[in-house]
mmCIF file of C-alpha atoms and ligand atoms in Angstrom:
data_model
loop_
_atom_site.group_PDB
_atom_site.id
_atom_site.type_symbol
_atom_site.label_atom_id
_atom_site.label_comp_id
_atom_site.label_asym_id
_atom_site.label_seq_id
_atom_site.Cartn_x
_atom_site.Cartn_y
_atom_site.Cartn_z
ATOM 1 C CA MET A 5 0.000 0.000 0.000
ATOM 2 C CA SER A 6 1.349 3.404 -0.936
ATOM 3 C CA ILE A 7 1.800 5.890 1.880
ATOM 4 C CA VAL A 8 -0.372 9.010 2.069
ATOM 5 C CA THR A 9 0.474 11.724 4.595
ATOM 6 C CA ARG A 10 -0.918 15.181 5.137
ATOM 7 C CA PHE A 11 -0.327 18.533 6.785
ATOM 8 C CA ALA A 12 -3.543 20.020 8.123
ATOM 9 C CA PRO A 13 -2.989 23.459 9.625
ATOM 10 C CA SER A 14 -5.714 25.777 10.855
ATOM 11 C CA PRO A 15 -5.326 29.248 9.313
ATOM 12 C CA THR A 16 -5.444 31.101 12.629
ATOM 13 C CA GLY A 17 -2.058 32.785 12.263
ATOM 14 C CA TYR A 18 1.210 32.698 10.365
ATOM 15 C CA LEU A 19 3.202 29.472 10.351
ATOM 16 C CA HIS A 20 6.136 29.265 12.754
ATOM 17 C CA LEU A 21 9.001 26.798 13.003
ATOM 18 C CA GLY A 22 6.828 24.260 14.841
ATOM 19 C CA HIS A 23 4.444 24.136 11.896
ATOM 20 C CA ALA A 24 7.322 23.939 9.459
ATOM 21 C CA PHE A 25 8.687 20.935 11.337
ATOM 22 C CA SER A 26 5.295 19.244 11.214
ATOM 23 C CA ALA A 27 4.815 19.951 7.526
ATOM 24 C CA VAL A 28 8.324 18.833 6.594
ATOM 25 C CA THR A 29 7.923 15.634 8.637
ATOM 26 C CA ALA A 30 4.791 14.651 6.724
ATOM 27 C CA TRP A 31 6.210 15.746 3.360
ATOM 28 C CA ARG A 32 9.471 13.833 3.821
ATOM 29 C CA ARG A 33 7.703 10.666 4.904
ATOM 30 C CA ALA A 34 5.638 10.706 1.739
ATOM 31 C CA ARG A 35 8.413 11.738 -0.622
ATOM 32 C CA GLU A 36 10.941 9.232 0.795
ATOM 33 C CA ALA A 37 8.455 6.410 0.228
ATOM 34 C CA GLY A 38 7.247 7.552 -3.179
ATOM 35 C CA GLY A 39 3.847 8.253 -1.647
ATOM 36 C CA ARG A 40 1.484 11.228 -1.653
ATOM 37 C CA PHE A 41 1.561 14.326 0.506
ATOM 38 C CA LEU A 42 -1.694 16.256 0.918
ATOM 39 C CA LEU A 43 -2.407 19.729 2.212
ATOM 40 C CA ARG A 44 -5.644 20.512 4.017
ATOM 41 C CA LEU A 45 -6.812 23.770 5.563
ATOM 42 C CA GLU A 46 -8.824 23.146 8.724
ATOM 43 C CA ASP A 47 -10.754 26.394 8.718
ATOM 44 C CA ILE A 48 -14.093 25.417 10.238
ATOM 45 C CA ASP A 49 -13.896 27.866 13.149
ATOM 46 C CA PRO A 50 -15.100 31.168 11.654
ATOM 47 C CA SER A 51 -14.136 33.130 14.760
ATOM 48 C CA ARG A 52 -10.437 32.226 14.535
ATOM 49 C CA CYS A 53 -9.620 31.506 10.885
ATOM 50 C CA ARG A 54 -8.803 34.222 8.331
ATOM 51 C CA PRO A 55 -8.431 33.943 4.546
ATOM 52 C CA GLU A 56 -5.176 35.943 4.631
ATOM 53 C CA TYR A 57 -3.596 33.309 6.860
ATOM 54 C CA ALA A 58 -4.753 30.579 4.473
ATOM 55 C CA THR A 59 -3.054 32.365 1.583
ATOM 56 C CA ALA A 60 0.066 32.881 3.698
ATOM 57 C CA ILE A 61 0.256 29.157 4.566
ATOM 58 C CA LEU A 62 0.409 28.200 0.903
ATOM 59 C CA GLU A 63 3.022 30.869 0.213
ATOM 60 C CA ASP A 64 5.174 29.897 3.205
ATOM 61 C CA LEU A 65 5.115 26.175 2.381
ATOM 62 C CA THR A 66 6.041 26.942 -1.213
ATOM 63 C CA TRP A 67 8.898 29.159 0.008
ATOM 64 C CA LEU A 68 10.086 26.239 2.145
ATOM 65 C CA GLY A 69 10.202 24.139 -0.999
ATOM 66 C CA LEU A 70 7.345 21.786 -0.191
ATOM 67 C CA ASP A 71 4.940 20.597 -2.853
ATOM 68 C CA TRP A 72 1.686 18.760 -2.375
ATOM 69 C CA ASP A 73 -0.360 16.374 -4.445
ATOM 70 C CA GLY A 74 -3.783 17.254 -5.765
ATOM 71 C CA PRO A 75 -5.916 20.221 -4.773
ATOM 72 C CA VAL A 76 -5.842 21.687 -1.258
ATOM 73 C CA ARG A 77 -8.895 20.566 0.669
ATOM 74 C CA VAL A 78 -10.497 23.552 2.361
ATOM 75 C CA GLN A 79 -12.836 22.327 5.085
ATOM 76 C CA SER A 80 -15.151 25.338 5.060
ATOM 77 C CA GLU A 81 -16.086 24.409 1.472
ATOM 78 C CA HIS A 82 -17.373 21.014 2.579
ATOM 79 C CA LEU A 83 -19.673 21.742 5.511
ATOM 80 C CA GLY A 84 -22.399 19.597 3.936
ATOM 81 C CA ASP A 85 -20.154 16.524 4.259
ATOM 82 C CA TYR A 86 -19.767 17.017 8.008
ATOM 83 C CA ARG A 87 -23.447 17.843 8.459
ATOM 84 C CA ALA A 88 -24.378 14.577 6.753
ATOM 85 C CA VAL A 89 -22.212 12.569 9.170
ATOM 86 C CA LEU A 90 -23.724 14.393 12.135
ATOM 87 C CA GLU A 91 -27.212 13.651 10.842
ATOM 88 C CA THR A 92 -26.416 9.949 10.560
ATOM 89 C CA LEU A 93 -25.014 9.840 14.082
ATOM 90 C CA ARG A 94 -28.008 11.753 15.352
ATOM 91 C CA ALA A 95 -30.424 9.348 13.695
ATOM 92 C CA ARG A 96 -28.585 6.498 15.430
ATOM 93 C CA GLY A 97 -29.084 8.182 18.829
ATOM 94 C CA LEU A 98 -25.350 8.761 19.236
ATOM 95 C CA VAL A 99 -25.440 12.538 19.313
ATOM 96 C CA TYR A 100 -27.555 14.885 21.429
ATOM 97 C CA PRO A 101 -28.051 18.653 21.686
ATOM 98 C CA CYS A 102 -26.370 20.382 24.617
ATOM 99 C CA PHE A 103 -27.629 23.782 25.700
ATOM 100 C CA CYS A 104 -25.078 24.315 28.490
ATOM 101 C CA THR A 105 -22.888 27.382 28.684
ATOM 102 C CA ARG A 106 -19.222 27.130 29.652
ATOM 103 C CA ALA A 107 -20.234 28.529 33.039
ATOM 104 C CA ASP A 108 -22.821 25.749 33.561
ATOM 105 C CA ILE A 109 -20.126 23.167 32.913
ATOM 106 C CA ALA A 110 -17.444 24.855 35.020
ATOM 107 C CA LEU A 111 -19.880 25.189 37.921
ATOM 108 C CA SER A 112 -20.681 21.509 37.922
ATOM 109 C CA VAL A 113 -18.836 19.918 40.829
ATOM 110 C CA ALA A 114 -18.595 16.670 38.921
ATOM 111 C CA ALA A 115 -16.474 17.996 36.038
ATOM 112 C CA PRO A 116 -13.001 16.432 36.121
ATOM 113 C CA HIS A 117 -10.412 17.066 33.414
ATOM 114 C CA ALA A 118 -9.941 14.926 30.319
ATOM 115 C CA PRO A 119 -6.457 13.752 29.228
ATOM 116 C CA ASP A 120 -6.273 16.719 26.821
ATOM 117 C CA GLY A 121 -6.854 19.170 29.677
ATOM 118 C CA SER A 122 -10.455 20.053 28.772
ATOM 119 C CA LEU A 123 -13.272 19.742 31.276
ATOM 120 C CA VAL A 124 -15.184 16.495 31.034
ATOM 121 C CA TYR A 125 -18.795 17.353 30.304
ATOM 122 C CA PRO A 126 -20.869 16.319 33.316
ATOM 123 C CA GLY A 127 -23.756 15.135 31.143
ATOM 124 C CA LEU A 128 -26.278 17.792 32.181
ATOM 125 C CA CYS A 129 -28.202 17.663 28.867
ATOM 126 C CA ARG A 130 -27.715 13.958 28.175
ATOM 127 C CA GLY A 131 -30.960 12.962 29.868
ATOM 128 C CA LEU A 132 -33.266 15.682 28.519
ATOM 129 C CA SER A 133 -36.491 14.285 27.101
ATOM 130 C CA ALA A 134 -37.288 14.678 23.421
ATOM 131 C CA ASP A 135 -39.976 17.229 24.369
ATOM 132 C CA GLU A 136 -37.558 19.290 26.466
ATOM 133 C CA ARG A 137 -34.996 19.268 23.690
ATOM 134 C CA ALA A 138 -37.563 20.338 21.136
ATOM 135 C CA ALA A 139 -38.935 23.093 23.394
ATOM 136 C CA ARG A 140 -35.497 24.519 24.145
ATOM 137 C CA ALA A 141 -34.444 24.441 20.517
ATOM 138 C CA ALA A 142 -37.760 26.054 19.475
ATOM 139 C CA SER A 143 -37.155 28.854 22.011
ATOM 140 C CA GLY A 144 -34.061 29.728 20.012
ATOM 141 C CA ALA A 145 -31.553 28.549 22.644
ATOM 142 C CA PRO A 146 -28.239 27.852 20.908
ATOM 143 C CA TYR A 147 -26.895 24.343 21.284
ATOM 144 C CA ALA A 148 -23.871 22.223 20.558
ATOM 145 C CA LEU A 149 -24.046 18.572 19.510
ATOM 146 C CA ARG A 150 -22.284 16.087 21.754
ATOM 147 C CA LEU A 151 -21.315 12.493 21.182
ATOM 148 C CA HIS A 152 -22.960 10.097 23.641
ATOM 149 C CA MET A 153 -19.674 8.416 24.493
ATOM 150 C CA GLY A 154 -21.251 5.737 26.680
ATOM 151 C CA ARG A 155 -23.303 4.519 23.721
ATOM 152 C CA ALA A 156 -20.580 5.066 21.154
ATOM 153 C CA VAL A 157 -17.948 2.895 22.803
ATOM 154 C CA THR A 158 -19.078 -0.682 22.422
ATOM 155 C CA GLU A 159 -15.710 -2.413 22.228
ATOM 156 C CA ALA A 160 -12.069 -1.952 23.188
ATOM 157 C CA LEU A 161 -10.293 0.319 20.719
ATOM 158 C CA SER A 162 -6.629 1.008 20.081
ATOM 159 C CA PHE A 163 -4.380 2.747 17.588
ATOM 160 C CA LYS A 164 -1.032 2.036 16.033
ATOM 161 C CA GLU A 165 1.635 4.521 17.053
ATOM 162 C CA GLU A 166 4.934 4.325 15.220
ATOM 163 C CA GLY A 167 7.807 3.404 17.493
ATOM 164 C CA GLU A 168 5.431 2.448 20.268
ATOM 165 C CA GLY A 169 3.109 -0.207 18.904
ATOM 166 C CA ILE A 170 -0.538 -0.661 19.773
ATOM 167 C CA VAL A 171 -1.878 1.981 22.162
ATOM 168 C CA PRO A 172 -5.123 1.107 23.957
ATOM 169 C CA CYS A 173 -7.745 3.882 23.852
ATOM 170 C CA ASP A 174 -9.566 5.321 26.821
ATOM 171 C CA PRO A 175 -12.239 7.461 25.155
ATOM 172 C CA LEU A 176 -14.572 7.443 28.147
ATOM 173 C CA ALA A 177 -12.036 9.652 29.941
ATOM 174 C CA PHE A 178 -12.981 12.434 27.486
ATOM 175 C CA GLY A 179 -16.712 12.294 28.230
ATOM 176 C CA ASP A 180 -19.305 13.413 25.698
ATOM 177 C CA VAL A 181 -17.110 15.472 23.373
ATOM 178 C CA VAL A 182 -18.535 18.218 21.164
ATOM 179 C CA LEU A 183 -18.988 17.287 17.502
ATOM 180 C CA ALA A 184 -20.613 20.565 16.461
ATOM 181 C CA ARG A 185 -20.247 23.803 18.366
ATOM 182 C CA LYS A 186 -22.852 26.502 18.856
ATOM 183 C CA ASP A 187 -20.777 28.831 16.696
ATOM 184 C CA ALA A 188 -18.986 26.365 14.412
ATOM 185 C CA PRO A 189 -20.804 23.802 12.292
ATOM 186 C CA ALA A 190 -18.515 20.847 13.032
ATOM 187 C CA SER A 191 -15.691 20.135 15.432
ATOM 188 C CA TYR A 192 -12.042 19.410 14.812
ATOM 189 C CA HIS A 193 -12.531 15.766 15.884
ATOM 190 C CA LEU A 194 -15.262 15.153 13.344
ATOM 191 C CA CYS A 195 -13.711 16.989 10.410
ATOM 192 C CA VAL A 196 -10.207 15.639 10.822
ATOM 193 C CA THR A 197 -11.296 12.003 10.982
ATOM 194 C CA HIS A 198 -13.759 12.448 8.139
ATOM 195 C CA ASP A 199 -11.141 14.017 5.903
ATOM 196 C CA ASP A 200 -8.334 11.616 6.772
ATOM 197 C CA ALA A 201 -10.673 8.814 5.683
ATOM 198 C CA LEU A 202 -12.005 10.598 2.603
ATOM 199 C CA GLN A 203 -8.520 11.506 1.413
ATOM 200 C CA GLY A 204 -7.112 8.037 2.039
ATOM 201 C CA VAL A 205 -4.498 9.180 4.564
ATOM 202 C CA THR A 206 -2.536 6.127 5.734
ATOM 203 C CA LEU A 207 -0.107 7.808 8.139
ATOM 204 C CA VAL A 208 -1.079 10.746 10.332
ATOM 205 C CA THR A 209 1.998 12.692 11.425
ATOM 206 C CA ARG A 210 1.272 15.544 13.814
ATOM 207 C CA GLY A 211 2.453 17.089 17.058
ATOM 208 C CA ALA A 212 2.510 15.103 20.268
ATOM 209 C CA ASP A 213 -0.014 17.562 21.738
ATOM 210 C CA LEU A 214 -2.673 15.918 19.564
ATOM 211 C CA LYS A 215 -1.882 12.358 20.582
ATOM 212 C CA THR A 216 -4.655 12.216 23.197
ATOM 213 C CA ALA A 217 -7.202 13.351 20.597
ATOM 214 C CA THR A 218 -6.531 10.094 18.761
ATOM 215 C CA HIS A 219 -8.536 8.261 21.447
ATOM 216 C CA VAL A 220 -11.596 10.216 20.351
ATOM 217 C CA HIS A 221 -10.771 9.892 16.659
ATOM 218 C CA ARG A 222 -10.714 6.118 16.932
ATOM 219 C CA VAL A 223 -14.271 6.163 18.305
ATOM 220 C CA LEU A 224 -15.481 8.161 15.311
ATOM 221 C CA GLN A 225 -13.673 5.818 12.918
ATOM 222 C CA HIS A 226 -15.247 2.856 14.686
ATOM 223 C CA LEU A 227 -18.762 4.336 14.496
ATOM 224 C CA THR A 228 -18.559 5.304 10.852
ATOM 225 C CA GLY A 229 -16.528 2.393 9.512
ATOM 226 C CA TRP A 230 -13.730 4.707 8.386
ATOM 227 C CA PRO A 231 -10.324 3.021 8.197
ATOM 228 C CA ALA A 232 -7.824 3.745 10.966
ATOM 229 C CA PRO A 233 -4.555 5.230 9.693
ATOM 230 C CA ALA A 234 -1.277 4.648 11.523
ATOM 231 C CA TYR A 235 -0.096 7.532 13.709
ATOM 232 C CA ALA A 236 3.313 9.075 14.278
ATOM 233 C CA HIS A 237 3.091 11.913 16.787
ATOM 234 C CA HIS A 238 6.254 13.962 16.730
ATOM 235 C CA ARG A 239 8.068 16.014 19.345
ATOM 236 C CA LEU A 240 7.125 19.668 19.740
ATOM 237 C CA LEU A 241 9.744 22.306 19.086
ATOM 238 C CA THR A 242 10.562 24.561 22.009
ATOM 239 C CA ASP A 243 12.176 27.961 22.415
ATOM 240 C CA PRO A 244 15.538 28.340 24.208
ATOM 241 C CA SER A 245 13.730 28.478 27.575
ATOM 242 C CA GLY A 246 12.088 25.134 26.855
ATOM 243 C CA ARG A 247 8.620 26.542 26.154
ATOM 244 C CA ARG A 248 6.684 25.081 23.297
ATOM 245 C CA LEU A 249 6.501 27.323 20.224
ATOM 246 C CA ALA A 250 2.984 28.695 19.961
ATOM 247 C CA LYS A 251 1.148 31.285 17.928
ATOM 248 C CA ARG A 252 -0.108 33.013 21.038
ATOM 249 C CA ASP A 253 3.453 33.532 22.307
ATOM 250 C CA ARG A 254 4.398 35.208 19.013
ATOM 251 C CA ALA A 255 6.955 32.566 18.150
ATOM 252 C CA ALA A 256 9.040 33.786 15.211
ATOM 253 C CA THR A 257 7.030 33.117 12.085
ATOM 254 C CA LEU A 258 8.511 31.792 8.869
ATOM 255 C CA ARG A 259 7.827 35.257 7.431
ATOM 256 C CA ASP A 260 9.903 36.903 10.188
ATOM 257 C CA LEU A 261 12.717 34.441 9.599
ATOM 258 C CA GLN A 262 12.616 34.978 5.861
ATOM 259 C CA ALA A 263 12.640 38.777 6.363
ATOM 260 C CA SER A 264 15.671 38.475 8.638
ATOM 261 C CA GLY A 265 17.582 36.666 5.900
ATOM 262 C CA VAL A 266 17.192 33.040 6.989
ATOM 263 C CA THR A 267 16.918 30.742 3.970
ATOM 264 C CA ALA A 268 14.542 27.833 3.455
ATOM 265 C CA SER A 269 17.425 25.385 3.232
ATOM 266 C CA GLU A 270 18.756 26.574 6.588
ATOM 267 C CA ILE A 271 15.362 25.830 8.105
ATOM 268 C CA LEU A 272 15.107 22.405 6.464
ATOM 269 C CA ALA A 273 18.604 21.565 7.694
ATOM 270 C CA ARG A 274 17.465 22.099 11.305
ATOM 271 C CA PHE A 275 14.946 19.248 11.170
HETATM 272 N N1 LIG B 1077 -5.719 21.533 12.373
HETATM 273 C C1 LIG B 1077 -4.972 21.075 13.505
HETATM 274 C C2 LIG B 1077 -4.078 22.167 14.030
HETATM 275 O O1 LIG B 1077 -3.719 23.068 13.291
HETATM 276 C C3 LIG B 1077 -4.120 19.863 13.219
HETATM 277 C C4 LIG B 1077 -4.915 18.683 12.882
HETATM 278 C C5 LIG B 1077 -4.171 17.376 12.801
HETATM 279 O O2 LIG B 1077 -3.029 17.340 12.324
HETATM 280 O O3 LIG B 1077 -4.765 16.386 13.181
HETATM 281 O O4 LIG B 1077 -3.690 22.105 15.178
#
């Protein structure tokens, strides 16, 4: 089987060295094996994504010397695909509307933290009757859609992590995750697993910060019958003080580096 990798950034800022490392990792894995390297823009969150960042991502990757196969998949152009999956899950009783605010959830004494650091939803809306749900929705109350994790997980799941082997999943530790937000039509978890399957990705390379999310992704793959790719979560680049490079900390962007005279080959040589 030929290898297919991808780089799937969210256009919420300019790419920094951490992104470059991630992109180059995926690109090299594909190119070294004579496989395909895909580029996908995960721009489903309208409050954070900007078209100018999307344009900049393509420019910066090209400057780095990376090339990708086929057209760029832009998630915001495919909202119908994600809606259709949500509808199917809803019809199977695996998804329910949640009217809670962040404050409702934070106030709940029973909300522990999930392995990814988020609060585990205490299930406040899980038991609403069909009438209550309909009445609240009819009143115009905004709602998210959550996965009923207890129903979704019917067997032991695991994933294949390169260099580590088979990793058992513990999706129940994440609780009823959000699959569609009040203000965004579909969640990262849903879109990323849908697209990895649709695009035939065989090896997901991404930062180690997303490794825990794989436990949730395996549940979605199990429910939908999508194939499970192999995973290779890579180390995260840090600044000299050991802090992870992040957009919010204004890590030097590829544009800054380029402007200061750093060349693409110097960057590639660092990885
Ligand atoms: N869009 C995600 C991000 O920029 C990455 C998704 C993934 O590689 O699974 O953090």
